[in-house]
Short mmCIF file of C-alpha atoms and ligand atoms in Angstrom, two decimals:
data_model
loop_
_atom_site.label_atom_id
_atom_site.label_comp_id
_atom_site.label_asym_id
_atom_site.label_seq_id
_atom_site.Cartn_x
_atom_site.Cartn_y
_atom_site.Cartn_z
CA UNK A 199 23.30 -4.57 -8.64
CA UNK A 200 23.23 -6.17 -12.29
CA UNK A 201 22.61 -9.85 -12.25
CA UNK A 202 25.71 -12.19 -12.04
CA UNK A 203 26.59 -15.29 -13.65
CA UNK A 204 25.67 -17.16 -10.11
CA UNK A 205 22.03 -15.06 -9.96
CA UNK A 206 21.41 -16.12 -13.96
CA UNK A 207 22.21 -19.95 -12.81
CA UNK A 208 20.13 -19.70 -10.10
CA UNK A 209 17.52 -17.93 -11.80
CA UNK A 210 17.49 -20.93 -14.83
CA UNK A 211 17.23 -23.48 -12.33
CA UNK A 212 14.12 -21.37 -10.90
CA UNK A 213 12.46 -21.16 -14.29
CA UNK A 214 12.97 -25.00 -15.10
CA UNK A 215 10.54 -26.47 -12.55
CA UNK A 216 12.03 -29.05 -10.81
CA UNK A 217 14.04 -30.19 -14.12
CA UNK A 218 17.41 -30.76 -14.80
CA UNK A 219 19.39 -27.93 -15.74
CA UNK A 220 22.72 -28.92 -17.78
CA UNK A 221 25.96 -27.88 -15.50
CA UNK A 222 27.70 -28.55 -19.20
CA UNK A 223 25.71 -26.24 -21.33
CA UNK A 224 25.40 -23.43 -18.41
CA UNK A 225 29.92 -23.51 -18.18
CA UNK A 226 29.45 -23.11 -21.93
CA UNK A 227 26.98 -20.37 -22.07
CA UNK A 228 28.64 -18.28 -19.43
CA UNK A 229 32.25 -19.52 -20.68
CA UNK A 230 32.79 -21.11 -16.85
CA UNK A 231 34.66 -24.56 -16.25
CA UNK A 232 32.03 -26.96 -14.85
CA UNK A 233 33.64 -27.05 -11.57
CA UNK A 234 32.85 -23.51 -11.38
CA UNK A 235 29.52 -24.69 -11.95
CA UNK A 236 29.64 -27.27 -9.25
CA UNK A 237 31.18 -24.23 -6.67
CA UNK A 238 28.07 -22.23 -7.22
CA UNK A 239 26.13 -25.33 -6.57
CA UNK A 240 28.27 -25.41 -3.10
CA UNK A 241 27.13 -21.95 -2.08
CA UNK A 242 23.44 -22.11 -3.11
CA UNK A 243 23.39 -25.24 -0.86
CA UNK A 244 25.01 -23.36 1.82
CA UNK A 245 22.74 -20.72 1.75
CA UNK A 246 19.16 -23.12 2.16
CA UNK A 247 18.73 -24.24 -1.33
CA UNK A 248 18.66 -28.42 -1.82
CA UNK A 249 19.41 -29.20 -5.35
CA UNK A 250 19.64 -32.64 -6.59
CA UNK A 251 21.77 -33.57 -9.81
CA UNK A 252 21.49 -36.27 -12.26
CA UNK A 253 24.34 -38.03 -14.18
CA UNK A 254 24.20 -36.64 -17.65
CA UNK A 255 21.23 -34.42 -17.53
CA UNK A 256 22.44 -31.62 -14.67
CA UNK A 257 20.72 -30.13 -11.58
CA UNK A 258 17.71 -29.83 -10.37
CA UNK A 259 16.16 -27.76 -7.85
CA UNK A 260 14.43 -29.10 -5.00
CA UNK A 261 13.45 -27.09 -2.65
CA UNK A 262 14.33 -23.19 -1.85
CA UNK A 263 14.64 -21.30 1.48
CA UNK A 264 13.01 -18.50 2.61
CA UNK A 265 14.82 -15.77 1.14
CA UNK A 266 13.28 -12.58 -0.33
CA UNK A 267 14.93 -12.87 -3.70
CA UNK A 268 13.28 -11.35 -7.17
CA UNK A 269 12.61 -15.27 -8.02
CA UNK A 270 10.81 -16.20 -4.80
CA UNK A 271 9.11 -13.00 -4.79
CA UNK A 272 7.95 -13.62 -8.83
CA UNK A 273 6.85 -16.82 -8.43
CA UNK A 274 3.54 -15.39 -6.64
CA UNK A 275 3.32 -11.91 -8.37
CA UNK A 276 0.33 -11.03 -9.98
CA UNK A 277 0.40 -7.16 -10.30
CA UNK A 278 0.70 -5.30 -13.68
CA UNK A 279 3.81 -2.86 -12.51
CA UNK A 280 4.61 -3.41 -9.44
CA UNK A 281 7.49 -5.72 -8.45
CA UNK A 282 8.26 -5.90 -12.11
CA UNK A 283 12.07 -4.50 -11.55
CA UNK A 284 13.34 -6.04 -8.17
CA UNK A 285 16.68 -5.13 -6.41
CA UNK A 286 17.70 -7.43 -4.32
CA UNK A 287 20.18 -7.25 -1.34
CA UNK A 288 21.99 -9.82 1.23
CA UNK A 289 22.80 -6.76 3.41
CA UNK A 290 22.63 -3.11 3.22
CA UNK A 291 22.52 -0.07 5.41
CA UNK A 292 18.89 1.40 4.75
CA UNK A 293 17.46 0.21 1.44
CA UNK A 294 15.95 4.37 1.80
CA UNK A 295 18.70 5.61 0.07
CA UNK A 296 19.30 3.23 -2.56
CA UNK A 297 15.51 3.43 -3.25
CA UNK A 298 16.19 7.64 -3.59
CA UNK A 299 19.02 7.18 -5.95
CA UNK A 300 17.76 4.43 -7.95
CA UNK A 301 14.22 6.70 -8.31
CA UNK A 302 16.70 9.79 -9.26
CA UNK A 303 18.44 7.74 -12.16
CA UNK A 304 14.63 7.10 -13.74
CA UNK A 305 13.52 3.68 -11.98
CA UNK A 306 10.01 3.06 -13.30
CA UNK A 307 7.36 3.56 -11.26
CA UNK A 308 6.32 0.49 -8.45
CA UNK A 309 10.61 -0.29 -8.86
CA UNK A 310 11.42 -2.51 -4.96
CA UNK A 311 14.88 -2.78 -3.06
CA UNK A 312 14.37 -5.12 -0.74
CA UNK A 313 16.95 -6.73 1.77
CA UNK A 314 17.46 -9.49 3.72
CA UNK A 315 19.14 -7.26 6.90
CA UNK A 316 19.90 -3.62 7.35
CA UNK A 317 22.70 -2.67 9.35
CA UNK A 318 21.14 0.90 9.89
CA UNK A 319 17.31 0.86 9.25
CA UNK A 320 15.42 4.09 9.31
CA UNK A 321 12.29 4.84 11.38
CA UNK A 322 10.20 7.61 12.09
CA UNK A 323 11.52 11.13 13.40
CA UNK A 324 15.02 10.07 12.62
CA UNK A 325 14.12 6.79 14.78
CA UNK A 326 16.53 3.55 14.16
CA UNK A 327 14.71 0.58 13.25
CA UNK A 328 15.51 -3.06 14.02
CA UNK A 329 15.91 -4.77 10.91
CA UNK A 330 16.96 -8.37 11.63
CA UNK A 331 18.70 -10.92 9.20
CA UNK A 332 16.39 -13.16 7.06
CA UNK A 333 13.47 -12.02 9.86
CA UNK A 334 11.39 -9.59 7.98
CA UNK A 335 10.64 -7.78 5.48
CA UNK A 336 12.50 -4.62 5.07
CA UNK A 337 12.08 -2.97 1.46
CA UNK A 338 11.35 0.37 -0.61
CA UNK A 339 8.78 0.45 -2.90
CA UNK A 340 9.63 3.73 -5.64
CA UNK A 341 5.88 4.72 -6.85
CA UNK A 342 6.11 7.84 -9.27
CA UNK A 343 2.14 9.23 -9.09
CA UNK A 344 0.55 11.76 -10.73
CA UNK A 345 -0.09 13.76 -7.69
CA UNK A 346 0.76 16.94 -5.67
CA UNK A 347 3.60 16.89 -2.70
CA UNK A 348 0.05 18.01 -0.46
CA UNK A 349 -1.19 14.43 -1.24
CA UNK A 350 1.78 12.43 0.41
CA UNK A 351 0.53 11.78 3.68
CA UNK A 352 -2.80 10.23 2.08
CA UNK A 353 -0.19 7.82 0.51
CA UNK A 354 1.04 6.29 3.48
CA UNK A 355 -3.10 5.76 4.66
CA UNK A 356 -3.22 4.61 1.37
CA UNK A 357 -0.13 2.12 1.94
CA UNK A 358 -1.40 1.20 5.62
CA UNK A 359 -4.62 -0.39 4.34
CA UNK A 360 -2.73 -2.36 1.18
CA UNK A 361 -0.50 -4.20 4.05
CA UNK A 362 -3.40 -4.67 6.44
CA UNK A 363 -5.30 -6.75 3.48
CA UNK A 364 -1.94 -8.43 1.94
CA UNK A 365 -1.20 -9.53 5.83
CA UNK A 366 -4.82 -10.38 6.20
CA UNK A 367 -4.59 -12.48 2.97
CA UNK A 368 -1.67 -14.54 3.88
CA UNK A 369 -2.34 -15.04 7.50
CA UNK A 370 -5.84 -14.46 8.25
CA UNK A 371 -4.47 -12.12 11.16
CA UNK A 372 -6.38 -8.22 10.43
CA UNK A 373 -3.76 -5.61 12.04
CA UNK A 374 -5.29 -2.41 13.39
CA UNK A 375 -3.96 0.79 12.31
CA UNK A 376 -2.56 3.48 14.66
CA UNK A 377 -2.56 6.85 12.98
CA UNK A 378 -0.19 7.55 10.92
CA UNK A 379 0.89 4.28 10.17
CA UNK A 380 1.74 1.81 12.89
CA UNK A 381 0.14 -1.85 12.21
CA UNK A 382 -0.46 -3.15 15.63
CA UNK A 383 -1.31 -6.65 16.40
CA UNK A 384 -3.01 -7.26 20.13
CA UNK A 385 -1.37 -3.79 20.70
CA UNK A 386 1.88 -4.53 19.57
CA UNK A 387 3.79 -3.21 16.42
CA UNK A 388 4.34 -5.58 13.79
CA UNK A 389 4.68 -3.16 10.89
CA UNK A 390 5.93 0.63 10.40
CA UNK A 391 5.77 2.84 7.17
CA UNK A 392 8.34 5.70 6.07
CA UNK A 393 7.35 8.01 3.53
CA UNK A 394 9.60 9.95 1.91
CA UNK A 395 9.13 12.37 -1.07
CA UNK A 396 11.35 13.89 -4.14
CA UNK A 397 8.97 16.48 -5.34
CA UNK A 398 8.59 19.81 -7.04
CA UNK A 399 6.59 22.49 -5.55
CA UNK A 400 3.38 21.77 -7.27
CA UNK A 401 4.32 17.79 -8.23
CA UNK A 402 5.61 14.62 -6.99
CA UNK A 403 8.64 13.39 -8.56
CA UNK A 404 8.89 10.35 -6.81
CA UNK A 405 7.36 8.65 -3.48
CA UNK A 406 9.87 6.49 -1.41
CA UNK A 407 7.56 3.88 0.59
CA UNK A 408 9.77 1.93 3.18
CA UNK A 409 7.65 -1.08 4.69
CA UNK A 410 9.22 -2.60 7.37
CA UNK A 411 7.38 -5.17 8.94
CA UNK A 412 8.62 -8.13 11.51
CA UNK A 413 7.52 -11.68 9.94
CA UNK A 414 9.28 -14.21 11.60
CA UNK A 415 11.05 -13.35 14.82
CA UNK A 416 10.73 -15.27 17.58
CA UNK A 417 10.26 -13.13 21.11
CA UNK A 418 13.82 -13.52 22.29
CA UNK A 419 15.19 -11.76 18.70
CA UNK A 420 13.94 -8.47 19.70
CA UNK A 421 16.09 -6.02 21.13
CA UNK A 422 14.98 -5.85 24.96
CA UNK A 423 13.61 -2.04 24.57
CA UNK A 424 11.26 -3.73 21.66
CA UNK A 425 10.33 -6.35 23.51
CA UNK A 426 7.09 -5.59 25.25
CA UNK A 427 6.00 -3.27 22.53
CA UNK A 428 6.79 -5.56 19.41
CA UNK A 429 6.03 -8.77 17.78
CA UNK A 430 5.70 -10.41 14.69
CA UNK A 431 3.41 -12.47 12.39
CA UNK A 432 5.14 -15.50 13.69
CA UNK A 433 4.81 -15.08 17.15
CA UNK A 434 0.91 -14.18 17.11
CA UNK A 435 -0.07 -17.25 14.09
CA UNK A 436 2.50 -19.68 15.82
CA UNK A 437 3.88 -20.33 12.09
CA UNK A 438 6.93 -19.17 10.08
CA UNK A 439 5.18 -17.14 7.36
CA UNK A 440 6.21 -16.88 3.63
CA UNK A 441 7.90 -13.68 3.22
CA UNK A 442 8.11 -13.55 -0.60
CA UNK A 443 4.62 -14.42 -0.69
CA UNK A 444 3.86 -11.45 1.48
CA UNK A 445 5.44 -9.19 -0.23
CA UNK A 446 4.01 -9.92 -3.88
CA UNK A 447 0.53 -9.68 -1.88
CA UNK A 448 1.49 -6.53 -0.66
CA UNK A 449 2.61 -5.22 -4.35
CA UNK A 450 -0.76 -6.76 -5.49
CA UNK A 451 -2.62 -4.49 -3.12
CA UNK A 452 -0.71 -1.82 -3.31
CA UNK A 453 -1.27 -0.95 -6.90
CA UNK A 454 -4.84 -2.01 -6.24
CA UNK A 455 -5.10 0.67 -3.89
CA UNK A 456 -2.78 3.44 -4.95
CA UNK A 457 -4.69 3.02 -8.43
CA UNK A 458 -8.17 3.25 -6.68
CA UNK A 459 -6.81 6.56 -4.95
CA UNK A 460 -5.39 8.12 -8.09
CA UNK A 461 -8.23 7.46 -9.78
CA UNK A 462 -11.12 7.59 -7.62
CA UNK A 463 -9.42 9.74 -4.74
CA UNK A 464 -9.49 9.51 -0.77
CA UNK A 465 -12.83 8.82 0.23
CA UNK A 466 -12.99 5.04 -0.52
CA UNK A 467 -9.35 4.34 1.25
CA UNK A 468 -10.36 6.79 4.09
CA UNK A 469 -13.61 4.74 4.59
CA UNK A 470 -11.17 1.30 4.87
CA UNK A 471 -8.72 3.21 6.95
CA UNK A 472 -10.73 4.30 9.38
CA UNK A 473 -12.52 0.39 9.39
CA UNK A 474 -9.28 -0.22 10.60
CA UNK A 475 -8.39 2.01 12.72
CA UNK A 476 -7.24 1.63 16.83
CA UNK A 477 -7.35 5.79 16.72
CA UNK A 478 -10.35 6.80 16.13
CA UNK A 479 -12.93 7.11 19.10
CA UNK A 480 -10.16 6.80 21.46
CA UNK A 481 -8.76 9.59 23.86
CA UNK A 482 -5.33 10.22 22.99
CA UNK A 483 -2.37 12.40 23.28
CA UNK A 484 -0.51 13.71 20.09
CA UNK A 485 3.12 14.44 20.71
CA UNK A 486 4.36 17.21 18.09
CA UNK A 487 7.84 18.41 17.33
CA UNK A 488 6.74 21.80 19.53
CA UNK A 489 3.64 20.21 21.79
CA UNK A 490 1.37 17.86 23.40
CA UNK A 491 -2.52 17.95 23.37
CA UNK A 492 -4.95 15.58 24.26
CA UNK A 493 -8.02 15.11 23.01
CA UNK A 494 -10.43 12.30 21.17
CA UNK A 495 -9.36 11.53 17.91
CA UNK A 496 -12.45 12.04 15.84
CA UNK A 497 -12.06 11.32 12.55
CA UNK A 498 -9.40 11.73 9.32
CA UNK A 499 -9.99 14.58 7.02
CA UNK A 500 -9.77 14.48 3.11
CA UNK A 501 -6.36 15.24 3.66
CA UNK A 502 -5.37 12.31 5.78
CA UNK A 503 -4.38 14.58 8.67
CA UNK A 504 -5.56 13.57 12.31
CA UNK A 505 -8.85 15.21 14.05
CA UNK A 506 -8.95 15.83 17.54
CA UNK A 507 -11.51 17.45 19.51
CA UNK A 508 -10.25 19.02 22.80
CA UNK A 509 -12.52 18.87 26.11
CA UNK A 510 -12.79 22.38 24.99
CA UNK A 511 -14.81 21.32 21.86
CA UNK A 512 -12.12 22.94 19.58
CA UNK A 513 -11.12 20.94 16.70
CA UNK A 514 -7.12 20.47 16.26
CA UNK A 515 -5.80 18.63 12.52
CA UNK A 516 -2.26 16.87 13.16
CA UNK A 517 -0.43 16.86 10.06
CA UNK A 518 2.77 14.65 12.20
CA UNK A 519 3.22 13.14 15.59
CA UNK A 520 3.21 10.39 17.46
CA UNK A 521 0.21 9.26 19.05
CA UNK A 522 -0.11 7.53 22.73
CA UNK A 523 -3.20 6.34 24.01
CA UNK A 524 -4.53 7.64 27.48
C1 LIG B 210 8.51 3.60 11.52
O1 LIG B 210 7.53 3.04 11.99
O2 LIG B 210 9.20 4.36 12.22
C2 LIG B 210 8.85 3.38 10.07
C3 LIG B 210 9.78 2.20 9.88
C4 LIG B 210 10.14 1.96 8.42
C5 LIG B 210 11.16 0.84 8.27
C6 LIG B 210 11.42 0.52 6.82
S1 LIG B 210 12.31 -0.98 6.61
C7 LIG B 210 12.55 -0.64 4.93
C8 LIG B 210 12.84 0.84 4.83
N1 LIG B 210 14.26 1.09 5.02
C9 LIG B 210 14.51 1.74 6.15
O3 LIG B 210 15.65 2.04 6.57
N2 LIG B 210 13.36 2.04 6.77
C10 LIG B 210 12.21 1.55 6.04
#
């Protein structure tokens, strides 16, 4: 995952604005023949860029595609940490475990993989997850906090409101929030959250966030068993939406709000969340590992489980389930 010759190119035409780069200078720096140069010119056309060149002076880059890539996703970052190391991926099986290892080996904290397909994205409850080429956004965000394994779950509340403001920001759409952490749009799910811990008994070591949410599919690129239960930002703002803008929104939030938490604790995020919420007030049916109840979801406790009050007036926290609406 270090950065190649071609990635260091691309990167100094990035960083030169719309002037020319020299193809010469480059083949010398990198010790490349200048038709080497010119090959690497072939494939970033191929792959969306349009670069222009000038006799004598080099290349120049015109315009870019939509790709995720640390460059697209820097030229809108404003956070302090986060997004400041980015790994970047064409294609990759789950960019979970790549997130786990590259936490293990000492990544700093608010450290991304992000990738542009995954061949076997990871849901919920050992759920797959549709995670189609140059579509969405599918990425790991590595966030080392100061906090006890207990505190996870508030994490991914705390996560759930960053990506309802960053997609707020971007597209003016405000998703609703289905306990735990389903974004649905006019019902449908546009974004899902896995959280997944390294910890000691009394301390987190690291927190692996995986945000997958679907920007830019059109209807007929969902699998058919997604189809009437899935959409994306594109379908419901009738645009193609900027995914490298979203996700340095979402990074910019993020630390806003995992900050906030850290240092102020639940109560402010757990007054957004529930602002947000679909869950509460509604009667609902949590399916657990060993049971079903039904009740009306009342409320969030400090510890970001769910409340339910049964018709019997007893009150039932769910720490994990899935929830279904009656
Ligand atoms: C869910 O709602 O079930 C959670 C879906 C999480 C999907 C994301 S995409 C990026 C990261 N890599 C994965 O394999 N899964 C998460």
């Amino acid at each position: 995952m270090t950065s190649t010759v071609k990635d260091k190119f691309l990167k100094r035409l990035f960083e030169a604005n719309g002037e020319p780069v020299s193809g010469q200078e480059i083949a010398d720096e990198f010790g490349l023949s200048r038709t080497a140069i010119w090959k690497y010119v072939k494939e970033f056309e191929k792959a969306g860029y349009e670069i222009g060149s000038i006799r004598k002076k080099g290349y120049y880059l015109i315009s870019t595609p939509d790709l995720v890539t640390e460059v697209n996703i820097k030229k809108h970052l404003q956070t302090k940490r986060y997004g400041k190391t980015v790994h970047y991926l064409e294609t990759c099986d789950s960019t979970q475990p790549i997130a786990h290892d590259l936490a293990q080996k000492g990544a700093a904290d608010g450290t991304i993989v992000i990738s542009e397909e995954q061949l076997e994205g990871k849901g919920r409850m050992a759920r797959s997850w549709a995670s189609k080429s140059y579509k969405g956004i599918w990425m790991s965000v590595i966030l080392k906090p100061e906090l006890t394994p207990q505190q996870a779950p508030q994490i991914t509340l705390v996560a759930a409101v960053a990506i309802v403001r960053a997609i707020e920001e971007v597209t003016a759409l405000v998703p609703q929030i289905k306990w735990p952490n389903d974004l649905l749009v006019n019902g449908k799910k546009i974004t899902g959250i896995l959280t997944e811990l390294q910890a000691d008994p009394d301390q987190i070591k690291a927190l692996i966030l995986g945000i997958g949410i679907n920007v830019n599919q059109d209807e007929t690129e969902f699998p058919d068993e997604l189809a009437s239960i899935a959409t994306s930002l594109k379908i419901e703002v009738d645009n193609e939406v900027n995914r490298a803008k979203l996700v340095a929104t979402i990074l910019s939030y993020l630390e806003h709000y995992v900050t906030l938490y850290v240092t102020k604790g639940f109560k402010p995020i757990k007054l957004l969340w529930e602002s947000y919420s679909t869950t509460i007030g509604k009667n609902v049916r949590a399916v657990m590992l060993r049971e079903t109840i039904e009740g009306i979801a009342t409320g969030i406790t400090d510890e970001g489980m769910l409340e339910l009050t049964l018709t019997d007036g007893t009150i039932r926290k769910i720490y994990s389930g899935d929830i279904e609406f009656n």
